[in-house]
Tab-separated table of C-alpha atoms and ligand atoms in Angstrom:
chain	number	residue	atom	x	y	z
A	17	MET	CA	57.570	208.908	97.106
A	18	ALA	CA	56.481	209.131	100.749
A	19	ASN	CA	55.275	205.889	102.272
A	20	PRO	CA	51.606	206.455	103.222
A	21	LEU	CA	52.056	204.083	106.173
A	22	ALA	CA	54.950	206.059	107.682
A	23	VAL	CA	54.165	207.696	111.009
A	24	CYS	CA	55.948	210.378	112.985
A	25	TRP	CA	56.161	211.137	116.707
A	26	LEU	CA	56.648	214.902	116.840
A	27	ASN	CA	57.263	216.482	120.261
A	28	GLY	CA	54.897	214.005	121.903
A	29	ARG	CA	52.213	213.619	119.210
A	30	ILE	CA	51.828	210.766	116.745
A	31	LEU	CA	50.938	211.928	113.239
A	32	PRO	CA	50.906	210.511	109.707
A	33	ALA	CA	54.512	211.307	108.648
A	34	GLY	CA	53.304	213.433	105.720
A	35	GLU	CA	51.548	215.770	108.152
A	36	ALA	CA	54.443	216.248	110.595
A	37	THR	CA	56.121	219.621	110.090
A	38	VAL	CA	58.694	221.823	111.828
A	39	SER	CA	59.393	225.533	111.458
A	40	VAL	CA	61.422	226.894	108.532
A	41	PHE	CA	63.419	228.703	111.267
A	42	ASP	CA	64.547	225.413	112.783
A	43	HIS	CA	68.352	225.488	112.898
A	44	GLY	CA	68.399	221.794	112.022
A	45	LEU	CA	67.062	222.822	108.626
A	46	LEU	CA	68.869	226.171	108.297
A	47	TYR	CA	72.303	224.982	109.457
A	48	GLY	CA	72.267	221.213	109.954
A	49	ASP	CA	72.387	221.981	113.675
A	50	GLY	CA	71.174	218.803	115.326
A	51	VAL	CA	71.853	215.106	115.858
A	52	PHE	CA	70.110	211.917	114.857
A	53	GLU	CA	70.001	208.143	114.987
A	54	GLY	CA	68.771	205.439	112.629
A	55	VAL	CA	67.450	202.317	114.356
A	56	ARG	CA	66.055	199.156	112.762
A	57	PHE	CA	63.171	197.276	114.247
A	58	TYR	CA	62.399	193.654	113.648
A	59	SER	CA	59.250	191.840	114.853
A	60	GLY	CA	58.200	195.155	116.385
A	61	GLN	CA	61.347	195.367	118.543
A	62	PRO	CA	64.064	198.005	118.104
A	63	PHE	CA	67.516	196.450	117.642
A	64	ARG	CA	70.236	197.731	120.002
A	65	LEU	CA	68.090	200.687	121.050
A	66	GLU	CA	70.098	201.409	124.171
A	67	GLU	CA	73.355	201.716	122.215
A	68	HIS	CA	71.672	204.088	119.748
A	69	LEU	CA	70.266	206.251	122.557
A	70	LEU	CA	73.631	206.420	124.277
A	71	ARG	CA	75.309	207.480	121.023
A	72	LEU	CA	72.604	210.114	120.514
A	73	GLU	CA	73.276	211.435	123.995
A	74	ARG	CA	77.036	211.643	123.301
A	75	SER	CA	76.450	213.366	119.941
A	76	ALA	CA	74.116	215.893	121.602
A	77	ARG	CA	76.567	216.549	124.425
A	78	ALA	CA	79.383	217.053	121.916
A	79	ILE	CA	77.437	219.802	120.134
A	80	ALA	CA	76.265	221.342	123.457
A	81	LEU	CA	72.630	220.444	122.796
A	82	THR	CA	70.602	219.492	125.861
A	83	LEU	CA	68.192	216.695	125.037
A	84	PRO	CA	64.704	217.808	126.078
A	85	LEU	CA	63.825	214.248	127.166
A	86	GLY	CA	65.646	211.611	129.176
A	87	LEU	CA	66.844	208.454	127.442
A	88	ALA	CA	64.109	206.336	129.042
A	89	GLU	CA	61.465	208.739	127.713
A	90	LEU	CA	63.065	208.749	124.274
A	91	GLY	CA	63.140	204.941	124.317
A	92	ALA	CA	59.439	204.860	125.250
A	93	ALA	CA	58.684	207.309	122.418
A	94	VAL	CA	60.538	205.070	119.949
A	95	ARG	CA	58.463	202.065	121.062
A	96	GLU	CA	55.256	204.092	120.889
A	97	THR	CA	56.119	205.115	117.306
A	98	ILE	CA	56.787	201.508	116.269
A	99	GLU	CA	53.492	200.457	117.776
A	100	ALA	CA	51.629	203.264	116.005
A	101	ALA	CA	53.237	202.307	112.670
A	102	GLY	CA	51.808	198.809	113.032
A	103	PHE	CA	54.316	197.081	110.750
A	104	ALA	CA	56.696	194.491	112.136
A	105	ASP	CA	59.978	195.326	110.399
A	106	GLY	CA	61.171	198.813	109.545
A	107	TYR	CA	63.445	201.720	110.198
A	108	ILE	CA	63.278	204.501	112.780
A	109	ARG	CA	64.801	207.931	112.274
A	110	LEU	CA	65.167	209.742	115.589
A	111	VAL	CA	66.125	213.406	115.156
A	112	VAL	CA	66.799	216.151	117.682
A	113	THR	CA	67.265	219.605	116.190
A	114	ARG	CA	68.411	222.788	117.911
A	115	GLY	CA	64.861	224.073	117.297
A	116	ALA	CA	63.462	227.273	115.840
A	117	GLY	CA	65.565	230.408	116.313
A	118	SER	CA	66.428	233.628	114.543
A	119	MET	CA	68.176	233.852	111.177
A	120	GLY	CA	71.681	234.120	112.650
A	121	LEU	CA	73.784	231.093	113.608
A	122	ASP	CA	73.707	231.784	117.337
A	123	PRO	CA	72.092	228.759	119.016
A	124	ARG	CA	71.184	230.861	122.062
A	125	HIS	CA	68.149	232.030	120.086
A	126	CYS	CA	66.845	228.479	119.836
A	127	THR	CA	64.986	227.891	123.057
A	128	ARG	CA	63.280	224.543	122.438
A	129	PRO	CA	64.796	221.605	120.564
A	130	ASN	CA	62.467	219.692	118.261
A	131	VAL	CA	62.319	215.926	118.607
A	132	PHE	CA	60.806	213.757	115.947
A	133	ILE	CA	60.800	210.028	115.337
A	134	ILE	CA	59.784	208.662	111.938
A	135	ALA	CA	58.878	204.990	111.450
A	136	ASP	CA	59.232	203.975	107.829
A	137	GLY	CA	60.842	201.327	105.643
A	138	LEU	CA	64.377	201.710	104.277
A	139	THR	CA	66.092	199.669	101.581
A	140	LEU	CA	69.473	201.156	100.729
A	141	PHE	CA	70.513	198.523	98.185
A	142	PRO	CA	68.400	196.406	95.817
A	143	GLU	CA	67.973	192.767	96.838
A	144	ASP	CA	70.093	191.312	93.997
A	145	LYS	CA	73.011	193.599	94.988
A	146	ARG	CA	72.660	192.511	98.605
A	147	VAL	CA	73.150	188.919	97.420
A	148	HIS	CA	75.692	189.307	94.610
A	149	GLY	CA	77.535	192.370	95.864
A	150	ILE	CA	77.667	196.043	95.010
A	151	ARG	CA	80.087	198.097	92.953
A	152	ALA	CA	81.857	200.744	95.017
A	153	MET	CA	84.220	203.560	94.126
A	154	ILE	CA	86.605	205.707	96.111
A	155	ALA	CA	85.278	209.251	96.168
A	156	ALA	CA	87.378	212.332	95.471
A	157	THR	CA	85.359	214.038	98.243
A	158	ARG	CA	87.205	213.516	101.528
A	159	ARG	CA	85.758	212.865	104.976
A	160	LEU	CA	85.792	216.044	107.066
A	161	PRO	CA	88.840	216.101	109.358
A	162	ALA	CA	88.162	215.330	113.028
A	163	ASP	CA	89.386	218.785	114.049
A	164	GLY	CA	86.617	220.204	111.852
A	165	LEU	CA	83.788	217.873	112.849
A	166	ASP	CA	84.532	214.799	114.926
A	167	PRO	CA	83.353	211.679	113.005
A	168	ARG	CA	81.890	210.273	116.211
A	169	ILE	CA	79.225	212.990	116.208
A	170	LYS	CA	76.201	211.789	114.266
A	171	SER	CA	75.084	215.248	113.234
A	172	LEU	CA	72.655	216.493	110.598
A	173	ASN	CA	75.650	217.611	108.476
A	174	TYR	CA	75.915	215.023	105.703
A	175	LEU	CA	76.833	217.260	102.809
A	176	ASN	CA	80.244	215.807	102.062
A	177	HIS	CA	78.749	212.291	102.214
A	178	ILE	CA	76.048	213.442	99.796
A	179	LEU	CA	78.735	214.825	97.454
A	180	ALA	CA	80.476	211.441	97.582
A	181	ARG	CA	77.160	209.745	96.865
A	182	ILE	CA	76.668	211.972	93.799
A	183	GLU	CA	80.091	210.828	92.585
A	184	ALA	CA	79.005	207.202	92.986
A	185	ASN	CA	75.772	207.842	91.084
A	186	ARG	CA	77.708	209.457	88.235
A	187	ALA	CA	80.133	206.540	88.106
A	188	GLY	CA	77.277	204.003	88.025
A	189	CYS	CA	78.298	202.579	91.414
A	190	GLU	CA	76.046	201.724	94.328
A	191	GLU	CA	78.273	203.247	97.007
A	192	ALA	CA	81.214	205.588	97.524
A	193	ILE	CA	83.988	205.107	100.062
A	194	LEU	CA	85.439	208.261	101.595
A	195	LEU	CA	89.107	208.659	102.460
A	196	ASN	CA	90.345	210.975	105.196
A	197	ALA	CA	92.685	213.913	104.604
A	198	ARG	CA	95.696	211.522	104.816
A	199	GLY	CA	94.274	209.316	102.075
A	200	MET	CA	93.327	206.445	104.388
A	201	VAL	CA	89.932	204.733	104.247
A	202	ALA	CA	87.344	206.334	106.552
A	203	GLU	CA	83.922	204.846	105.737
A	204	GLY	CA	81.115	204.608	103.199
A	205	THR	CA	78.535	207.396	102.825
A	206	ALA	CA	76.291	205.774	105.447
A	207	ASP	CA	78.137	202.615	106.451
A	208	ASN	CA	81.370	201.224	107.871
A	209	VAL	CA	83.922	199.303	105.813
A	210	PHE	CA	85.326	195.846	106.603
A	211	ILE	CA	87.831	193.844	104.578
A	212	VAL	CA	89.238	190.333	104.915
A	213	LEU	CA	92.976	189.806	104.374
A	214	ASP	CA	94.568	186.398	105.028
A	215	GLY	CA	91.459	185.357	106.960
A	216	THR	CA	91.613	188.360	109.330
A	217	LEU	CA	88.875	190.973	109.443
A	218	TYR	CA	90.048	194.610	109.379
A	219	THR	CA	88.120	197.841	109.818
A	220	PRO	CA	89.441	201.411	110.097
A	221	PRO	CA	89.586	202.970	113.583
A	222	PRO	CA	87.217	205.887	114.357
A	223	SER	CA	90.313	208.134	114.480
A	224	ASP	CA	90.598	207.587	110.691
A	225	GLY	CA	87.172	209.160	110.204
A	226	ALA	CA	84.755	206.270	110.801
A	227	LEU	CA	81.552	206.699	112.737
A	228	GLU	CA	81.500	204.300	115.692
A	229	GLY	CA	78.793	202.242	113.998
A	230	ILE	CA	76.444	200.202	116.150
A	231	THR	CA	76.371	197.518	113.440
A	232	ARG	CA	80.179	197.672	113.257
A	233	ALA	CA	80.323	196.931	117.000
A	234	VAL	CA	77.915	193.985	116.570
A	235	ILE	CA	80.089	192.580	113.746
A	236	ILE	CA	83.243	192.856	115.876
A	237	GLU	CA	81.401	191.113	118.728
A	238	LEU	CA	80.193	188.298	116.425
A	239	ALA	CA	83.619	187.843	114.794
A	240	CYS	CA	85.177	187.412	118.248
A	241	ARG	CA	82.512	184.858	119.133
A	242	LEU	CA	83.077	182.957	115.867
A	243	GLY	CA	86.847	182.930	116.395
A	244	ILE	CA	87.494	185.118	113.333
A	245	PRO	CA	90.479	187.389	114.088
A	246	VAL	CA	89.394	191.026	113.914
A	247	ARG	CA	91.538	194.187	114.112
A	248	GLU	CA	91.079	197.927	113.852
A	249	ARG	CA	93.786	199.160	111.470
A	250	SER	CA	94.300	202.027	109.062
A	251	LEU	CA	93.535	200.889	105.529
A	252	ALA	CA	94.848	202.348	102.286
A	253	PRO	CA	92.989	202.066	98.953
A	254	TYR	CA	95.609	199.370	98.120
A	255	ASP	CA	94.271	197.229	100.988
A	256	LEU	CA	90.753	197.473	99.567
A	257	TYR	CA	91.885	196.634	96.019
A	258	THR	CA	93.841	193.589	97.173
A	259	ALA	CA	91.410	192.321	99.831
A	260	GLU	CA	89.946	188.838	99.603
A	261	GLU	CA	86.588	190.170	100.700
A	262	CYS	CA	85.041	193.524	101.473
A	263	PHE	CA	81.661	194.355	102.957
A	264	LEU	CA	79.803	197.332	104.367
A	265	THR	CA	77.767	197.508	107.563
A	266	GLY	CA	75.173	199.942	108.851
A	267	THR	CA	71.689	200.213	110.262
A	268	GLY	CA	70.305	201.245	106.882
A	269	ALA	CA	72.642	199.089	104.774
A	270	GLU	CA	72.613	196.123	107.187
A	271	LEU	CA	75.358	193.866	105.724
A	272	VAL	CA	76.188	194.151	102.055
A	273	PRO	CA	79.086	192.504	100.198
A	274	VAL	CA	81.251	194.509	97.779
A	275	ARG	CA	82.178	192.838	94.506
A	276	GLU	CA	84.160	195.597	92.826
A	277	ILE	CA	86.056	198.715	93.950
A	278	ASP	CA	87.182	201.253	91.341
A	279	GLY	CA	86.863	198.529	88.685
A	280	ARG	CA	88.989	195.974	90.598
A	281	ARG	CA	87.108	192.704	91.132
A	282	LEU	CA	87.536	191.312	94.631
A	283	THR	CA	88.643	187.700	94.904
A	284	LEU	CA	85.540	186.452	96.731
A	285	CYS	CA	82.051	187.938	96.721
A	286	PRO	CA	80.170	187.024	98.734
A	287	GLY	CA	83.100	185.404	100.546
A	288	PRO	CA	83.059	182.738	103.271
A	289	VAL	CA	83.839	185.157	106.109
A	290	PHE	CA	80.985	187.436	105.012
A	291	GLU	CA	78.599	184.470	104.799
A	292	ARG	CA	79.487	183.304	108.311
A	293	ILE	CA	79.137	186.798	109.753
A	294	LEU	CA	75.848	187.390	107.914
A	295	SER	CA	74.242	184.235	109.247
A	296	ALA	CA	75.473	185.016	112.788
A	297	PHE	CA	74.105	188.568	112.407
A	298	ARG	CA	70.678	187.283	111.365
A	299	GLU	CA	70.690	184.845	114.264
A	300	GLN	CA	71.642	187.653	116.666
A	301	ILE	CA	68.768	189.816	115.453
A	302	ARG	CA	66.389	186.903	115.854
A	303	ALA	CA	67.667	186.177	119.359
A	304	GLU	CA	67.361	189.803	120.468
A	305	THR	CA	64.052	190.726	118.837
A	306	GLU	CA	61.990	187.576	118.440
A	307	PRO	CA	58.764	187.813	120.406
A	308	HIS	CA	58.585	185.770	123.591
A	309	PRO	CA	55.288	184.131	124.547
A	310	ASP	CA	54.872	186.470	127.539
A	311	ASP	CA	55.274	189.692	125.565
A	312	GLN	CA	52.791	188.910	122.803
A	313	LEU	CA	50.862	192.052	123.689
A	314	ARG	CA	53.789	194.352	122.965
A	315	VAL	CA	54.191	193.158	119.361
A	316	PRO	CA	52.007	194.884	116.779
A	317	ASP	CA	49.593	192.717	114.853
A	318	VAL	CA	50.895	192.577	111.280
A	319	SER	CA	48.311	190.232	109.800
B	4	PMP	N1	78.952	205.832	108.914
B	4	PMP	C1	78.038	206.783	108.640
B	4	PMP	C2	78.491	208.092	108.085
B	4	PMP	C3	76.676	206.537	108.858
B	4	PMP	O1	75.765	207.490	108.578
B	4	PMP	C4	76.278	205.284	109.359
B	4	PMP	C5	74.810	204.999	109.573
B	4	PMP	N2	74.384	205.455	110.807
B	4	PMP	C6	77.256	204.322	109.653
B	4	PMP	C7	78.587	204.629	109.418
B	4	PMP	C8	76.886	202.989	110.237
B	4	PMP	O2	76.514	203.149	111.586
B	4	PMP	P1	75.400	202.259	112.281
B	4	PMP	O3	75.829	200.849	112.157
B	4	PMP	O4	75.370	202.728	113.690
B	4	PMP	O5	74.120	202.520	111.574
């Protein structure tokens, strides 16, 4: 059910999210022609906003979509939306569609992209699973090959991830992991995959079909700072089954440990490497978003 507190910035206007609408001729809706970002905010401050905006800009450029606003204006719109929402912690969905056009595919008929920014809550996994770990399965649905749709583009096309998610639902699992066409691990349906083997952290390279996750980059940064060896390496299902630890990372998912993959129990869940990374991650969020005495006015009142 829609959150009555959710708000939406739509082409410059703030509205209750339930009242924000776009045309049925929008190619974002008709063809998945558009790009988006998910951004978390904590204490009224968006986390890693600049990185998200830069990725949005690259995604838009890759699909030949000219953003109708500069990144500074988009950043200001994100902050305005958070302020209008009035809650301290939540999730932002920033979407740029090709805009309304004619029924054919040709994007030349879409003259004005639509931009909307929703501020809402988002809990991808129940709290007990976040603590004790989720059950994951490897989906039969494969990640689209990079020569079809480059995994670095965060586009509105999520259908194969949704098909994988349906597989997980049917199997009674909380998440599905997609392999690429070569059978190597790509990513989860909305998150990146990390495993621990012999104390080293491994994650698949983007060339294996992983989105260049902003959370993934933060985890790599924190692991380096903590002295935990971390490598990008292709991973086979075997590596997942035999890992000491496995966890998923994403803006929506945040950090969630995996306790079982295709019925194989992992040795440690939550494991010591995950615990160290999780506490460093929380500390990093606090350091980057905690209100400072001189910017009291910018933080919404949540009392
Ligand atoms: N992979 C996919 C397919 C995703 O949708 C997401 C969520 N944006 C991620 C990975 C994780 O990326 P991020 O940490 O930037 O949210």
